[in-house]
mmCIF file of C-alpha atoms and ligand atoms in Angstrom:
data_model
loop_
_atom_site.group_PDB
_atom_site.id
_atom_site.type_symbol
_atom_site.label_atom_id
_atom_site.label_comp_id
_atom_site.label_asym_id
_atom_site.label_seq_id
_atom_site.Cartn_x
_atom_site.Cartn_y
_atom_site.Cartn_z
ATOM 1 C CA UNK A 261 33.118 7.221 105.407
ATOM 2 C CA UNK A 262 29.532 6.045 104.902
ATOM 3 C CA UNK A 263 28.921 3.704 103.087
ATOM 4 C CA UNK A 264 25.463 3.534 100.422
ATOM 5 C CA UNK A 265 23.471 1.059 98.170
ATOM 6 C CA UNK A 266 22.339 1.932 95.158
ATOM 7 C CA UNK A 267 20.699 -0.506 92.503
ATOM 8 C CA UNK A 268 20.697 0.999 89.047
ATOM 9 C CA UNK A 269 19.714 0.008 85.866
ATOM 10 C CA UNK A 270 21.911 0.073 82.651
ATOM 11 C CA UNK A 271 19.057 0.164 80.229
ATOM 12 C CA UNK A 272 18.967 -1.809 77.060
ATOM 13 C CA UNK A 273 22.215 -2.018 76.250
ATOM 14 C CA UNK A 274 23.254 0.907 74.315
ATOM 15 C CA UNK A 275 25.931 3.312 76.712
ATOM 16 C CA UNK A 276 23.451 5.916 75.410
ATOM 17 C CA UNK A 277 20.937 4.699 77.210
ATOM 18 C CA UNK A 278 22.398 4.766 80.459
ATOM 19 C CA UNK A 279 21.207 7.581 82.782
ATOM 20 C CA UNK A 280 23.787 10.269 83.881
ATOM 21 C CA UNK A 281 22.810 9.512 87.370
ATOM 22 C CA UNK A 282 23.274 5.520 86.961
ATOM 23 C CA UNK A 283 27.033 6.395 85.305
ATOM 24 C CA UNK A 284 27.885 9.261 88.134
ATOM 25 C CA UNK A 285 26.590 6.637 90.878
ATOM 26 C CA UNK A 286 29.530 4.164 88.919
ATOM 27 C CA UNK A 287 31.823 6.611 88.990
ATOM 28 C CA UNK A 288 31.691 6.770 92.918
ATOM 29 C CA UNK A 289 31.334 3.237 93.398
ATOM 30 C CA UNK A 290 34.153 0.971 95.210
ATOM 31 C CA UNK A 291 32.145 -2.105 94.769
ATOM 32 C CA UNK A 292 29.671 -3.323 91.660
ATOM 33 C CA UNK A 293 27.190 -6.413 92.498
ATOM 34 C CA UNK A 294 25.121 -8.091 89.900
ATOM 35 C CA UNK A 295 24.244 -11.135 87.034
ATOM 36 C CA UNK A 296 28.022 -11.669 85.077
ATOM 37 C CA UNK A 297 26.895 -10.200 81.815
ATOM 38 C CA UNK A 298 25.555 -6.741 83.911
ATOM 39 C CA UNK A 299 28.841 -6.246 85.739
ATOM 40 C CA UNK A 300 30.569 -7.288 82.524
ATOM 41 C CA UNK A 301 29.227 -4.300 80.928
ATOM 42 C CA UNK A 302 30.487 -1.679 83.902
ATOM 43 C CA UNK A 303 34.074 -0.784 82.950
ATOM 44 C CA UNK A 304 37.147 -1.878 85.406
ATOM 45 C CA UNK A 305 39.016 0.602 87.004
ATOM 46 C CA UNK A 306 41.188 0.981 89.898
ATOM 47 C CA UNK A 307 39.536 0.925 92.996
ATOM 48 C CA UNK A 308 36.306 -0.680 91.776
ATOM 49 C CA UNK A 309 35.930 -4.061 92.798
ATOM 50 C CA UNK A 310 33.573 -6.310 90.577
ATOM 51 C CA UNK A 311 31.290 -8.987 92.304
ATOM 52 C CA UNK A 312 29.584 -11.322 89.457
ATOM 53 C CA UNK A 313 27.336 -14.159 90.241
ATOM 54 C CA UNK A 314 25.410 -16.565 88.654
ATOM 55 C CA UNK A 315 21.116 -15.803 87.915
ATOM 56 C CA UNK A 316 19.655 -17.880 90.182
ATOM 57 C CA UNK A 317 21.621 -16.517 93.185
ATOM 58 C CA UNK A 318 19.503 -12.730 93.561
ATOM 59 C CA UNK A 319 18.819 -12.837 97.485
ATOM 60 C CA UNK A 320 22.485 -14.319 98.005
ATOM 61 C CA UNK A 321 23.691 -11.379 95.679
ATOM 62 C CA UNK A 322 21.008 -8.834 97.413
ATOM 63 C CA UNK A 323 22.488 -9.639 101.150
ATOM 64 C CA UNK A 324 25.990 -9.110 99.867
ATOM 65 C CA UNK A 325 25.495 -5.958 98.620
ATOM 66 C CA UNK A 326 23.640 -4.775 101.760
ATOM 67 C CA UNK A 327 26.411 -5.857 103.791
ATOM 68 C CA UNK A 328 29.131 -4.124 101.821
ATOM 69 C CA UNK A 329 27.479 -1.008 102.031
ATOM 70 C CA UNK A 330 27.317 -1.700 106.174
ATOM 71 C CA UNK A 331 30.664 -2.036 105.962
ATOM 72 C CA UNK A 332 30.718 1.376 104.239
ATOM 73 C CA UNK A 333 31.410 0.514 100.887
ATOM 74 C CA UNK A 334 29.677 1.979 97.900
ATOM 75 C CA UNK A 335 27.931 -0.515 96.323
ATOM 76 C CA UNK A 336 25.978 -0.524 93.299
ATOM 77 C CA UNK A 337 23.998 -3.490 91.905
ATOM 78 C CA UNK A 338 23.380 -3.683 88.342
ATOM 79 C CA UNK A 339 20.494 -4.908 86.298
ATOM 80 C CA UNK A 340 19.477 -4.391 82.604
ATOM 81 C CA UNK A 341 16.946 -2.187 82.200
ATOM 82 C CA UNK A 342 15.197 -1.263 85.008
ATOM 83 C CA UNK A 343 16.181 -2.747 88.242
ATOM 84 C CA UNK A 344 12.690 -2.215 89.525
ATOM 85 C CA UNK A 345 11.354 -4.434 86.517
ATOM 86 C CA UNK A 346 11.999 -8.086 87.106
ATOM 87 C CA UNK A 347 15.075 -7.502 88.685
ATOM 88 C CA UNK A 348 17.141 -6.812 91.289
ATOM 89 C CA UNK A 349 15.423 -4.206 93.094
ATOM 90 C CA UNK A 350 12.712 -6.149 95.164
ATOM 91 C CA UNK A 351 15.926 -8.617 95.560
ATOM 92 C CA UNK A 352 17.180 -6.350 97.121
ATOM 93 C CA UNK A 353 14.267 -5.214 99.289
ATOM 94 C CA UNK A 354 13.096 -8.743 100.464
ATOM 95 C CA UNK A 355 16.312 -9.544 101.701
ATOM 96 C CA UNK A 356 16.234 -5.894 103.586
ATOM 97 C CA UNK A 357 12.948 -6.944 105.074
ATOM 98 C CA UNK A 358 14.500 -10.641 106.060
ATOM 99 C CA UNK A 359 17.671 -8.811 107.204
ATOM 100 C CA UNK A 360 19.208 -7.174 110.747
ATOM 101 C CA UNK A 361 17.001 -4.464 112.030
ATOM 102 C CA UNK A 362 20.204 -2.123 111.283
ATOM 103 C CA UNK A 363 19.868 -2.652 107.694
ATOM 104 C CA UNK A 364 17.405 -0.785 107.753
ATOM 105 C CA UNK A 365 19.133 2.500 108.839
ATOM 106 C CA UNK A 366 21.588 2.015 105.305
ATOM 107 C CA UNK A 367 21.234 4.168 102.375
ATOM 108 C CA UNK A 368 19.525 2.649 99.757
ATOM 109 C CA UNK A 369 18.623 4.303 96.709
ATOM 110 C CA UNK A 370 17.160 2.425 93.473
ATOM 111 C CA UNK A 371 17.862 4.545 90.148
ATOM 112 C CA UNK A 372 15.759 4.030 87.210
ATOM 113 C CA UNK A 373 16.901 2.337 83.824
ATOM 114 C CA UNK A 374 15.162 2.441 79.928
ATOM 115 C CA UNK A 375 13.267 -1.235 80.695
ATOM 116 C CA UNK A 376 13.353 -3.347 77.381
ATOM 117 C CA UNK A 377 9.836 -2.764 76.834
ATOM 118 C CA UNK A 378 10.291 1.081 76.389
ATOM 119 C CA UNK A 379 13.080 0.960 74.112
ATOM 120 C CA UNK A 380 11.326 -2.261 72.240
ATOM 121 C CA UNK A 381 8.161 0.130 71.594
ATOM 122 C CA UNK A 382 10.045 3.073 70.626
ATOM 123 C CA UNK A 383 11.571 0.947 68.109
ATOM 124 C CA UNK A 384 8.740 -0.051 66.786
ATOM 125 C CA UNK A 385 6.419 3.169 67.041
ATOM 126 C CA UNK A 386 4.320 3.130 70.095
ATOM 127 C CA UNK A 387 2.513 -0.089 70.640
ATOM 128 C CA UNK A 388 2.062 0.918 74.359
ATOM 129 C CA UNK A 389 0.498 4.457 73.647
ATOM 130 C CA UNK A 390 -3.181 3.100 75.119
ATOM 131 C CA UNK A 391 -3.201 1.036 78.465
ATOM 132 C CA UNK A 392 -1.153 -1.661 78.799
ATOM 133 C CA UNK A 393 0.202 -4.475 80.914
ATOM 134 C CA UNK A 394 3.685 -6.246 81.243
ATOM 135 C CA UNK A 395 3.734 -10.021 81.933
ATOM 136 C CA UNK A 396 6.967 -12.022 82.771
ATOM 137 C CA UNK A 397 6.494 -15.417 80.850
ATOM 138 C CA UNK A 398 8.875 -17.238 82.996
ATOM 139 C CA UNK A 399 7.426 -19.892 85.685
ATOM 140 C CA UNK A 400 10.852 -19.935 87.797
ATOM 141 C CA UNK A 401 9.082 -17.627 90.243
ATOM 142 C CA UNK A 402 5.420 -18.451 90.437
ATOM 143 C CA UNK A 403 3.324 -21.046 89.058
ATOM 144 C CA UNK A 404 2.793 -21.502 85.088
ATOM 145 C CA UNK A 405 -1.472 -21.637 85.572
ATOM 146 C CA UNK A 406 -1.162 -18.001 87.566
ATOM 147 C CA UNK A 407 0.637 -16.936 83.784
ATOM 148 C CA UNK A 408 -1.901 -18.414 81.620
ATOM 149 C CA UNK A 409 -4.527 -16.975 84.478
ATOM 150 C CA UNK A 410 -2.802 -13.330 83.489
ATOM 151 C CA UNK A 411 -2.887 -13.129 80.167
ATOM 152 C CA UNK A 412 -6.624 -14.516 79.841
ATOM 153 C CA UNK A 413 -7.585 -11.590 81.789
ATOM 154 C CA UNK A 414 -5.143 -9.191 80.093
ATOM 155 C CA UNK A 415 -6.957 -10.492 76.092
ATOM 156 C CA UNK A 416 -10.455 -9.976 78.108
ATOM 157 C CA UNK A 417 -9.369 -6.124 79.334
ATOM 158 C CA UNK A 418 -7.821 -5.644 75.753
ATOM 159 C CA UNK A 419 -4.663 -4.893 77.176
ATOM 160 C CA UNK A 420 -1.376 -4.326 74.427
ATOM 161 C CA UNK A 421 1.191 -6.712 76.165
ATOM 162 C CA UNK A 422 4.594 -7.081 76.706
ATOM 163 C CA UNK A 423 6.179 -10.197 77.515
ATOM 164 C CA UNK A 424 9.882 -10.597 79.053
ATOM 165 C CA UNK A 425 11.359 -13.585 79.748
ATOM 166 C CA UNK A 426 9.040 -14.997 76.696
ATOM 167 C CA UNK A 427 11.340 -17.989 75.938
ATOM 168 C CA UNK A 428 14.342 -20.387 77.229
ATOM 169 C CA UNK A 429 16.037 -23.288 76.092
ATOM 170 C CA UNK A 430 14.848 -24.968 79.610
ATOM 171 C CA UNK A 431 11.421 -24.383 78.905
ATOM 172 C CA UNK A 432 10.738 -23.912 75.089
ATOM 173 C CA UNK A 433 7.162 -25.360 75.559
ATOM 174 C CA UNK A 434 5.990 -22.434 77.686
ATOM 175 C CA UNK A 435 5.905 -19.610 74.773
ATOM 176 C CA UNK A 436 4.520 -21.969 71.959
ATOM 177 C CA UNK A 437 1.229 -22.346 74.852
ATOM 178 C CA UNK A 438 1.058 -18.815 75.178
ATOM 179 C CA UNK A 439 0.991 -18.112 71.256
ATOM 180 C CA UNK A 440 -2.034 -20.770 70.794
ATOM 181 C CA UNK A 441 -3.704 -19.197 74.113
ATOM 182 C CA UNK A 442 -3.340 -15.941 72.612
ATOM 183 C CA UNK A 443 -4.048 -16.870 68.970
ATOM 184 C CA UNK A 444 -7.204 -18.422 69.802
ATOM 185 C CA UNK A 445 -8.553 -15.186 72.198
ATOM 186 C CA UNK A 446 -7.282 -12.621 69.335
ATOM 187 C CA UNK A 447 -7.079 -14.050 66.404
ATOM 188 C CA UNK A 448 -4.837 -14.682 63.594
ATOM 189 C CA UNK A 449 -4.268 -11.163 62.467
ATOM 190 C CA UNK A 450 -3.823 -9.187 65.759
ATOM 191 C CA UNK A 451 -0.043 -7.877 65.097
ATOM 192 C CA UNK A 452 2.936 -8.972 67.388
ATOM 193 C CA UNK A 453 6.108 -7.656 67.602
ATOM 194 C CA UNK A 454 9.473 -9.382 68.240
ATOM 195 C CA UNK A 455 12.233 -7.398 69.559
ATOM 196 C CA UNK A 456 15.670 -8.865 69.430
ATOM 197 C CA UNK A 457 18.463 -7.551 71.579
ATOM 198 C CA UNK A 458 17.228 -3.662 71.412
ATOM 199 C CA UNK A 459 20.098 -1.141 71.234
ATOM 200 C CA UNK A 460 22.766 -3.701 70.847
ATOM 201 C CA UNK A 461 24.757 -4.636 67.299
ATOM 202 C CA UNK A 462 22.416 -7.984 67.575
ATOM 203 C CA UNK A 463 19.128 -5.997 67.480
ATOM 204 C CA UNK A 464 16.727 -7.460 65.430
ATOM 205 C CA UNK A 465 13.113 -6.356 64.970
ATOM 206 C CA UNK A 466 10.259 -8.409 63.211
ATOM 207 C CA UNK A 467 5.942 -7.076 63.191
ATOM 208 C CA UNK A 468 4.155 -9.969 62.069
ATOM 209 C CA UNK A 469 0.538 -11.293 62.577
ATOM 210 C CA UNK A 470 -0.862 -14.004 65.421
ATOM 211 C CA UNK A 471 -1.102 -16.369 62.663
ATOM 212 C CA UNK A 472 2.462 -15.987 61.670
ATOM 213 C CA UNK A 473 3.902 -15.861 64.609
ATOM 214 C CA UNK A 474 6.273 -18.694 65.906
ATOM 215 C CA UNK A 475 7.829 -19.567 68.589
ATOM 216 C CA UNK A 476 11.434 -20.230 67.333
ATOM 217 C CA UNK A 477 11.030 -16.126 66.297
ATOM 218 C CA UNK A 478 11.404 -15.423 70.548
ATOM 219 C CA UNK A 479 14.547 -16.325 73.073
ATOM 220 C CA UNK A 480 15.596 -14.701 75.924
ATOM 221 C CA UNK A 481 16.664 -12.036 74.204
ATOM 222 C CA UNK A 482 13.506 -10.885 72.905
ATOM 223 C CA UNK A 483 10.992 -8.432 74.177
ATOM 224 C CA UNK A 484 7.789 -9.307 72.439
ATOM 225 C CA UNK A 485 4.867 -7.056 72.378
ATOM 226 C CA UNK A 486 1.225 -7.967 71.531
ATOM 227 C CA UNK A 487 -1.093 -4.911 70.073
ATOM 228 C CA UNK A 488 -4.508 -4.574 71.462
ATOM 229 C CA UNK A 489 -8.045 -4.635 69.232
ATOM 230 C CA UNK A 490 -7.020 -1.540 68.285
ATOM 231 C CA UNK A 491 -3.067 -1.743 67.334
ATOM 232 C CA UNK A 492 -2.311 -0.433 64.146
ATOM 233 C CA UNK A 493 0.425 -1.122 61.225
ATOM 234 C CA UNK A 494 1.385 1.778 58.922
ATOM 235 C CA UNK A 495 3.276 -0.335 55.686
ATOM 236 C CA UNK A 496 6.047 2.224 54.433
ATOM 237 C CA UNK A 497 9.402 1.210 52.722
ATOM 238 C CA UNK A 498 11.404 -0.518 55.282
ATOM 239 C CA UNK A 499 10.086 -1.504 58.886
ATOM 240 C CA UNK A 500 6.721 -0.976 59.208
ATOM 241 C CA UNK A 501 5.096 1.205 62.000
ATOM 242 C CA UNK A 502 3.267 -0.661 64.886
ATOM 243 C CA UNK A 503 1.267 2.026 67.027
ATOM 244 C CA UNK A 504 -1.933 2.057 69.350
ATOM 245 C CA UNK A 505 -3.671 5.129 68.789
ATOM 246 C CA UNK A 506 -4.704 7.451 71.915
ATOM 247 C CA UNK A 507 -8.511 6.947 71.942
ATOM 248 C CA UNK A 508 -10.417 4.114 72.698
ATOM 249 C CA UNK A 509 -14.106 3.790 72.591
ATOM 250 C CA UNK A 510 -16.277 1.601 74.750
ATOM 251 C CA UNK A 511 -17.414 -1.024 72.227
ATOM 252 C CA UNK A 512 -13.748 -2.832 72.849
HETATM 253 N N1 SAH B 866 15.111 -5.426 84.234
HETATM 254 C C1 SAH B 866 15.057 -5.728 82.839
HETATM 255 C C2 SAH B 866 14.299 -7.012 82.553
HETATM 256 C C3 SAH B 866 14.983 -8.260 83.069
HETATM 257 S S1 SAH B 866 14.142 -9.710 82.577
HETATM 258 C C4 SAH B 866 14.418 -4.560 82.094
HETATM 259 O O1 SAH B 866 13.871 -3.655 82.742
HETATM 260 O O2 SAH B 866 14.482 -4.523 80.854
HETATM 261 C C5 SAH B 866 15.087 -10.135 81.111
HETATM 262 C C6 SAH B 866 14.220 -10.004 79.878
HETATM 263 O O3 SAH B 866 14.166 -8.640 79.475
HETATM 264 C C7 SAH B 866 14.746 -10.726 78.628
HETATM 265 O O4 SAH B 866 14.372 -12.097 78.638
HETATM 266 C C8 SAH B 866 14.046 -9.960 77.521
HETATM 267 O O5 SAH B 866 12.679 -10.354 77.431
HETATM 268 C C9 SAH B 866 14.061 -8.540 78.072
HETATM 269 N N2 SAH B 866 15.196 -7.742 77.575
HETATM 270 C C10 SAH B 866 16.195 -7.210 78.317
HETATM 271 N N3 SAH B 866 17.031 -6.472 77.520
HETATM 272 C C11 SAH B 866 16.523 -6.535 76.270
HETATM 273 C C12 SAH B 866 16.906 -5.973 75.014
HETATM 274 N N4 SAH B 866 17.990 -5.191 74.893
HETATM 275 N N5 SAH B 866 16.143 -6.251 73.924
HETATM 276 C C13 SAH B 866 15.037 -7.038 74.039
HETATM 277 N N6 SAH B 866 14.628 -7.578 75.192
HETATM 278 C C14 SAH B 866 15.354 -7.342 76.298
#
């Protein structure tokens, strides 16, 4: 039998979420390769054997998965989200490029996932209906002044921004820089959104202002989305609606 790759994303967290094609790929799988809490989330059966690893090991975990599926094993690698999103699916790739010439040749599919900023900004309204850009606050893969290069550009283009990876107990210093960056380009009122843990039981979801806004209110759970100029809140009973209408003129 042949064997084939695929690296899928679960989405958010929510079963709902997960793509009939990501669960059908599962349900063909003999072999499931990703981060422990992503495999921990793919239910055990007979047959199905699960291959968790630790964060920091992605090209280890990439080149295992490629050579299962030479062996002609159905693999699947899990991320949340989207695996094309900061995750595993240029892993996966780079170690394809790096690899034997007959790697190649293999089947290798990626399969789209609901990425956290998606199911943060339906959440919250539709803080990402205008243009947009999606920064990954964490320096473990590229150099913290290339980040703080980013998102100077992004407030001068008037971007709405979403941040992953916005904060970590190993470098808590990193976000509270980015609010002062930001809250000094913006200014205190342009509205920010924290998204806890979207789609889960833990999900937690706070709009507040630049000048409110505190580090301590991010973690790596959180999503958090900046509005452009133009982001809006509509105060009703309950959550508030955070939206960025269609139009924009030129005086931005
Ligand atoms: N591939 C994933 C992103 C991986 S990076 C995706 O497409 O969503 C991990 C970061 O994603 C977290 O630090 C957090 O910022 C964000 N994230 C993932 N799941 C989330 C959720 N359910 N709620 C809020 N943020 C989430």
């Amino acid at each position: 039998m042949s064997g084939w790759l695929a690296i899928a994303g679960l989405g958010p967290g929510d079963d709902a979420l997960v793509t009939p094609e990501v669960t059908a790929a599962l349900a063909e799988a003999t072999d499931v390769v990703g981060y422990i809490p992503y495999v921990a989330r793919v239910a055990p059966r007979d047959g199905l054997r699960l291959h968790p690893s630790d964060n920091r090991v992605e090209l280890d975990r990439a080149s295992l998965a490629l050579r299962l599926a030479e062996e002609g094993r159905r693999v699947v690698v899990v991320s949340s989200g989207d695996p094309g999103v900061f995750a595993m699916a240029s892993a996966v790739f780079e170690a394809l490029e790096a690899g034997p010439p007959d790697w190649r040749a293999l089947d290798v599919r990626v399969l789209p996932g609901i990425t956290a900023m998606l199911a943060a900004s339906a959440r919250a309204g539709a803080p990402l209906g205008h243009d947009f850009c999606a920064i990954n606050l964490s320096d473990n893969l590229k150099p913290w002044a290339l980040i703080e290069k980013r998102l100077r550009l992004a407030v001068d283009a008037d971007f709405a921004m979403a941040f992953y990876n916005p904060r970590s107990k190993a470098r808590p210093e990193g976000f509270a820089r980015v609010l002062e960056i930001l809250r000094d380009a913006c200014g205190a009122d342009r509205p920010i959104l924290f998204a806890r843990a979207v789609s889960t039981p833990d999900e937690a979801l706070r709009i507040v202002t630049l000048g409110e806004a505190r580090p301590e209110m991010a973690d790596m759970r959180t999503l958090v989305i900046l509005g452009s100029s133009q982001t809006r809140v509509i105060a009703r009973p309950g959550q508030p609606i955070l939206y960025t209408p269609r139009f924009a003129g030129d005086g931005v």
